């Protein structure tokens, strides 16, 4: 298990959980509405440290998240 922010480009992973201490309930609700829920497969399409963003593919939709938010989403590298 590792943070979503550590995924490499074109690497898929399965979302395991959220760091509920670092992410508030309202923010978790927004992530769930975007398709970021435990068990969902997510793939890193691109990342930019300069822009502080990751472009992710989840549920067939491209989503940009702040790297700081990606640090608090835990994933498994084997998306099974």
GROMACS .gro file of N, CA and C in nm:
model
  240
    1UNK      N    1   0.085  -0.117   0.000
    1UNK     CA    2   0.000   0.000   0.000
    1UNK      C    3   0.091   0.124   0.000
    2UNK      N    4   0.051   0.222  -0.083
    2UNK     CA    5   0.127   0.346  -0.092
    2UNK      C    6   0.032   0.459  -0.130
    3UNK      N    7   0.077   0.584  -0.116
    3UNK     CA    8  -0.008   0.697  -0.155
    3UNK      C    9  -0.028   0.704  -0.306
    4UNK      N   10  -0.142   0.750  -0.347
    4UNK     CA   11  -0.173   0.768  -0.488
    4UNK      C   12  -0.071   0.859  -0.555
    5UNK      N   13  -0.017   0.953  -0.482
    5UNK     CA   14   0.080   1.048  -0.538
    5UNK      C   15   0.209   0.981  -0.585
    6UNK      N   16   0.234   0.858  -0.544
    6UNK     CA   17   0.356   0.788  -0.584
    6UNK      C   18   0.340   0.700  -0.709
    7UNK      N   19   0.220   0.700  -0.768
    7UNK     CA   20   0.201   0.623  -0.891
    7UNK      C   21   0.283   0.683  -1.005
    8UNK      N   22   0.337   0.597  -1.087
    8UNK     CA   23   0.410   0.640  -1.205
    8UNK      C   24   0.312   0.655  -1.322
    9UNK      N   25   0.355   0.726  -1.425
    9UNK     CA   26   0.272   0.747  -1.544
    9UNK      C   27   0.231   0.612  -1.605
   10UNK      N   28   0.104   0.600  -1.640
   10UNK     CA   29   0.043   0.481  -1.700
   10UNK      C   30   0.036   0.362  -1.606
   11UNK      N   31   0.052   0.384  -1.477
   11UNK     CA   32   0.045   0.276  -1.379
   11UNK      C   33  -0.094   0.272  -1.316
   12UNK      N   34  -0.163   0.157  -1.327
   12UNK     CA   35  -0.293   0.144  -1.261
   12UNK      C   36  -0.276   0.098  -1.117
   13UNK      N   37  -0.377   0.124  -1.037
   13UNK     CA   38  -0.378   0.080  -0.898
   13UNK      C   39  -0.522   0.076  -0.849
   14UNK      N   40  -0.542   0.011  -0.737
   14UNK     CA   41  -0.675   0.003  -0.676
   14UNK      C   42  -0.677   0.088  -0.549
   15UNK      N   43  -0.779   0.169  -0.536
   15UNK     CA   44  -0.792   0.252  -0.416
   15UNK      C   45  -0.827   0.163  -0.297
   16UNK      N   46  -0.751   0.180  -0.189
   16UNK     CA   47  -0.773   0.102  -0.067
   16UNK      C   48  -0.854   0.183   0.035
   17UNK      N   49  -0.807   0.303   0.067
   17UNK     CA   50  -0.878   0.386   0.165
   17UNK      C   51  -0.826   0.530   0.161
   18UNK      N   52  -0.889   0.614   0.243
   18UNK     CA   53  -0.850   0.754   0.257
   18UNK      C   54  -0.792   0.775   0.396
   19UNK      N   55  -0.699   0.868   0.408
   19UNK     CA   56  -0.648   0.907   0.539
   19UNK      C   57  -0.750   1.005   0.598
   20UNK      N   58  -0.842   0.952   0.676
   20UNK     CA   59  -0.954   1.032   0.727
   20UNK      C   60  -0.911   1.140   0.825
   21UNK      N   61  -0.790   1.129   0.878
   21UNK     CA   62  -0.740   1.234   0.967
   21UNK      C   63  -0.700   1.357   0.886
   22UNK      N   64  -0.647   1.334   0.767
   22UNK     CA   65  -0.597   1.444   0.683
   22UNK      C   66  -0.702   1.499   0.587
   23UNK      N   67  -0.802   1.418   0.551
   23UNK     CA   68  -0.906   1.461   0.457
   23UNK      C   69  -1.039   1.467   0.532
   24UNK      N   70  -1.104   1.581   0.526
   24UNK     CA   71  -1.232   1.597   0.594
   24UNK      C   72  -1.346   1.524   0.525
   25UNK      N   73  -1.456   1.507   0.598
   25UNK     CA   74  -1.571   1.434   0.544
   25UNK      C   75  -1.628   1.498   0.417
   26UNK      N   76  -1.634   1.630   0.411
   26UNK     CA   77  -1.690   1.695   0.293
   26UNK      C   78  -1.600   1.671   0.171
   27UNK      N   79  -1.469   1.670   0.193
   27UNK     CA   80  -1.377   1.644   0.081
   27UNK      C   81  -1.386   1.498   0.036
   28UNK      N   82  -1.401   1.408   0.130
   28UNK     CA   83  -1.418   1.266   0.094
   28UNK      C   84  -1.546   1.248   0.013
   29UNK      N   85  -1.651   1.319   0.049
   29UNK     CA   86  -1.776   1.311  -0.027
   29UNK      C   87  -1.753   1.356  -0.171
   30UNK      N   88  -1.676   1.462  -0.190
   30UNK     CA   89  -1.646   1.509  -0.326
   30UNK      C   90  -1.567   1.404  -0.403
   31UNK      N   91  -1.469   1.341  -0.337
   31UNK     CA   92  -1.390   1.237  -0.403
   31UNK      C   93  -1.478   1.119  -0.442
   32UNK      N   94  -1.568   1.079  -0.354
   32UNK     CA   95  -1.660   0.969  -0.384
   32UNK      C   96  -1.748   1.002  -0.505
   33UNK      N   97  -1.795   1.126  -0.512
   33UNK     CA   98  -1.878   1.168  -0.624
   33UNK      C   99  -1.802   1.166  -0.756
   34UNK      N  100  -1.669   1.185  -0.750
   34UNK     CA  101  -1.585   1.181  -0.871
   34UNK      C  102  -1.548   1.038  -0.910
   35UNK      N  103  -1.581   0.941  -0.824
   35UNK     CA  104  -1.550   0.801  -0.856
   35UNK      C  105  -1.433   0.745  -0.779
   36UNK      N  106  -1.377   0.821  -0.687
   36UNK     CA  107  -1.266   0.775  -0.604
   36UNK      C  108  -1.323   0.709  -0.479
   37UNK      N  109  -1.345   0.579  -0.486
   37UNK     CA  110  -1.399   0.503  -0.373
   37UNK      C  111  -1.314   0.377  -0.355
   38UNK      N  112  -1.311   0.322  -0.236
   38UNK     CA  113  -1.233   0.200  -0.214
   38UNK      C  114  -1.276   0.089  -0.310
   39UNK      N  115  -1.178   0.030  -0.377
   39UNK     CA  116  -1.204  -0.074  -0.476
   39UNK      C  117  -1.200  -0.026  -0.619
   40UNK      N  118  -1.208   0.105  -0.640
   40UNK     CA  119  -1.204   0.161  -0.776
   40UNK      C  120  -1.062   0.152  -0.832
   41UNK      N  121  -1.055   0.127  -0.963
   41UNK     CA  122  -0.926   0.123  -1.032
   41UNK      C  123  -0.897   0.263  -1.085
   42UNK      N  124  -0.777   0.310  -1.056
   42UNK     CA  125  -0.734   0.443  -1.098
   42UNK      C  126  -0.601   0.429  -1.170
   43UNK      N  127  -0.581   0.511  -1.273
   43UNK     CA  128  -0.456   0.507  -1.349
   43UNK      C  129  -0.400   0.648  -1.361
   44UNK      N  130  -0.271   0.660  -1.337
   44UNK     CA  131  -0.204   0.790  -1.351
   44UNK      C  132  -0.176   0.815  -1.499
   45UNK      N  133  -0.232   0.922  -1.553
   45UNK     CA  134  -0.206   0.959  -1.692
   45UNK      C  135  -0.090   1.057  -1.703
   46UNK      N  136  -0.077   1.143  -1.602
   46UNK     CA  137   0.032   1.240  -1.603
   46UNK      C  138   0.039   1.305  -1.465
   47UNK      N  139   0.155   1.361  -1.434
   47UNK     CA  140   0.173   1.431  -1.307
   47UNK      C  141   0.268   1.548  -1.329
   48UNK      N  142   0.241   1.658  -1.260
   48UNK     CA  143   0.325   1.775  -1.270
   48UNK      C  144   0.350   1.832  -1.131
   49UNK      N  145   0.473   1.825  -1.087
   49UNK     CA  146   0.509   1.882  -0.957
   49UNK      C  147   0.495   2.034  -0.963
   50UNK      N  148   0.529   2.093  -1.077
   50UNK     CA  149   0.521   2.238  -1.092
   50UNK      C  150   0.378   2.290  -1.084
   51UNK      N  151   0.285   2.216  -1.139
   51UNK     CA  152   0.144   2.256  -1.133
   51UNK      C  153   0.074   2.200  -1.011
   52UNK      N  154   0.142   2.112  -0.936
   52UNK     CA  155   0.087   2.047  -0.817
   52UNK      C  156  -0.040   1.967  -0.852
   53UNK      N  157  -0.038   1.898  -0.966
   53UNK     CA  158  -0.155   1.821  -1.012
   53UNK      C  159  -0.117   1.682  -1.061
   54UNK      N  160  -0.211   1.590  -1.049
   54UNK     CA  161  -0.203   1.460  -1.113
   54UNK      C  162  -0.328   1.446  -1.200
   55UNK      N  163  -0.309   1.397  -1.323
   55UNK     CA  164  -0.421   1.367  -1.411
   55UNK      C  165  -0.443   1.218  -1.399
   56UNK      N  166  -0.564   1.181  -1.357
   56UNK     CA  167  -0.596   1.041  -1.329
   56UNK      C  168  -0.715   0.996  -1.411
   57UNK      N  169  -0.717   0.869  -1.445
   57UNK     CA  170  -0.831   0.808  -1.512
   57UNK      C  171  -0.900   0.719  -1.411
   58UNK      N  172  -1.025   0.750  -1.382
   58UNK     CA  173  -1.103   0.670  -1.288
   58UNK      C  174  -1.244   0.656  -1.343
   59UNK      N  175  -1.288   0.533  -1.357
   59UNK     CA  176  -1.422   0.508  -1.410
   59UNK      C  177  -1.444   0.564  -1.549
   60UNK      N  178  -1.340   0.567  -1.632
   60UNK     CA  179  -1.351   0.618  -1.768
   60UNK      C  180  -1.349   0.770  -1.779
   61UNK      N  181  -1.327   0.839  -1.668
   61UNK     CA  182  -1.325   0.984  -1.665
   61UNK      C  183  -1.187   1.035  -1.624
   62UNK      N  184  -1.138   1.137  -1.694
   62UNK     CA  185  -1.012   1.201  -1.657
   62UNK      C  186  -1.041   1.306  -1.550
   63UNK      N  187  -0.963   1.299  -1.442
   63UNK     CA  188  -0.981   1.390  -1.330
   63UNK      C  189  -0.845   1.444  -1.289
   64UNK      N  190  -0.837   1.574  -1.261
   64UNK     CA  191  -0.714   1.634  -1.209
   64UNK      C  192  -0.732   1.655  -1.058
   65UNK      N  193  -0.637   1.603  -0.982
   65UNK     CA  194  -0.638   1.622  -0.837
   65UNK      C  195  -0.508   1.688  -0.794
   66UNK      N  196  -0.515   1.766  -0.687
   66UNK     CA  197  -0.394   1.824  -0.630
   66UNK      C  198  -0.308   1.712  -0.573
   67UNK      N  199  -0.177   1.724  -0.590
   67UNK     CA  200  -0.085   1.625  -0.534
   67UNK      C  201  -0.101   1.613  -0.384
   68UNK      N  202  -0.129   1.724  -0.318
   68UNK     CA  203  -0.147   1.721  -0.173
   68UNK      C  204  -0.265   1.632  -0.134
   69UNK      N  205  -0.370   1.628  -0.217
   69UNK     CA  206  -0.483   1.538  -0.190
   69UNK      C  207  -0.446   1.393  -0.221
   70UNK      N  208  -0.367   1.374  -0.326
   70UNK     CA  209  -0.326   1.239  -0.365
   70UNK      C  210  -0.238   1.173  -0.260
   71UNK      N  211  -0.170   1.254  -0.178
   71UNK     CA  212  -0.086   1.200  -0.071
   71UNK      C  213  -0.171   1.125   0.032
   72UNK      N  214  -0.300   1.158   0.042
   72UNK     CA  215  -0.385   1.104   0.147
   72UNK      C  216  -0.484   0.999   0.097
   73UNK      N  217  -0.462   0.950  -0.025
   73UNK     CA  218  -0.542   0.840  -0.080
   73UNK      C  219  -0.448   0.722  -0.095
   74UNK      N  220  -0.477   0.612  -0.026
   74UNK     CA  221  -0.390   0.495  -0.029
   74UNK      C  222  -0.436   0.397  -0.136
   75UNK      N  223  -0.340   0.344  -0.211
   75UNK     CA  224  -0.369   0.252  -0.320
   75UNK      C  225  -0.282   0.126  -0.311
   76UNK      N  226  -0.328   0.022  -0.378
   76UNK     CA  227  -0.253  -0.101  -0.393
   76UNK      C  228  -0.205  -0.104  -0.537
   77UNK      N  229  -0.077  -0.138  -0.557
   77UNK     CA  230  -0.022  -0.137  -0.692
   77UNK      C  231  -0.079  -0.245  -0.781
   78UNK      N  232  -0.134  -0.349  -0.725
   78UNK     CA  233  -0.192  -0.458  -0.804
   78UNK      C  234  -0.342  -0.438  -0.811
   79UNK      N  235  -0.394  -0.385  -0.921
   79UNK     CA  236  -0.536  -0.354  -0.931
   79UNK      C  237  -0.623  -0.477  -0.958
   80UNK      N  238  -0.626  -0.571  -0.866
   80UNK     CA  239  -0.706  -0.694  -0.886
   80UNK      C  240  -0.827  -0.694  -0.797
   0.00000   0.00000   0.00000
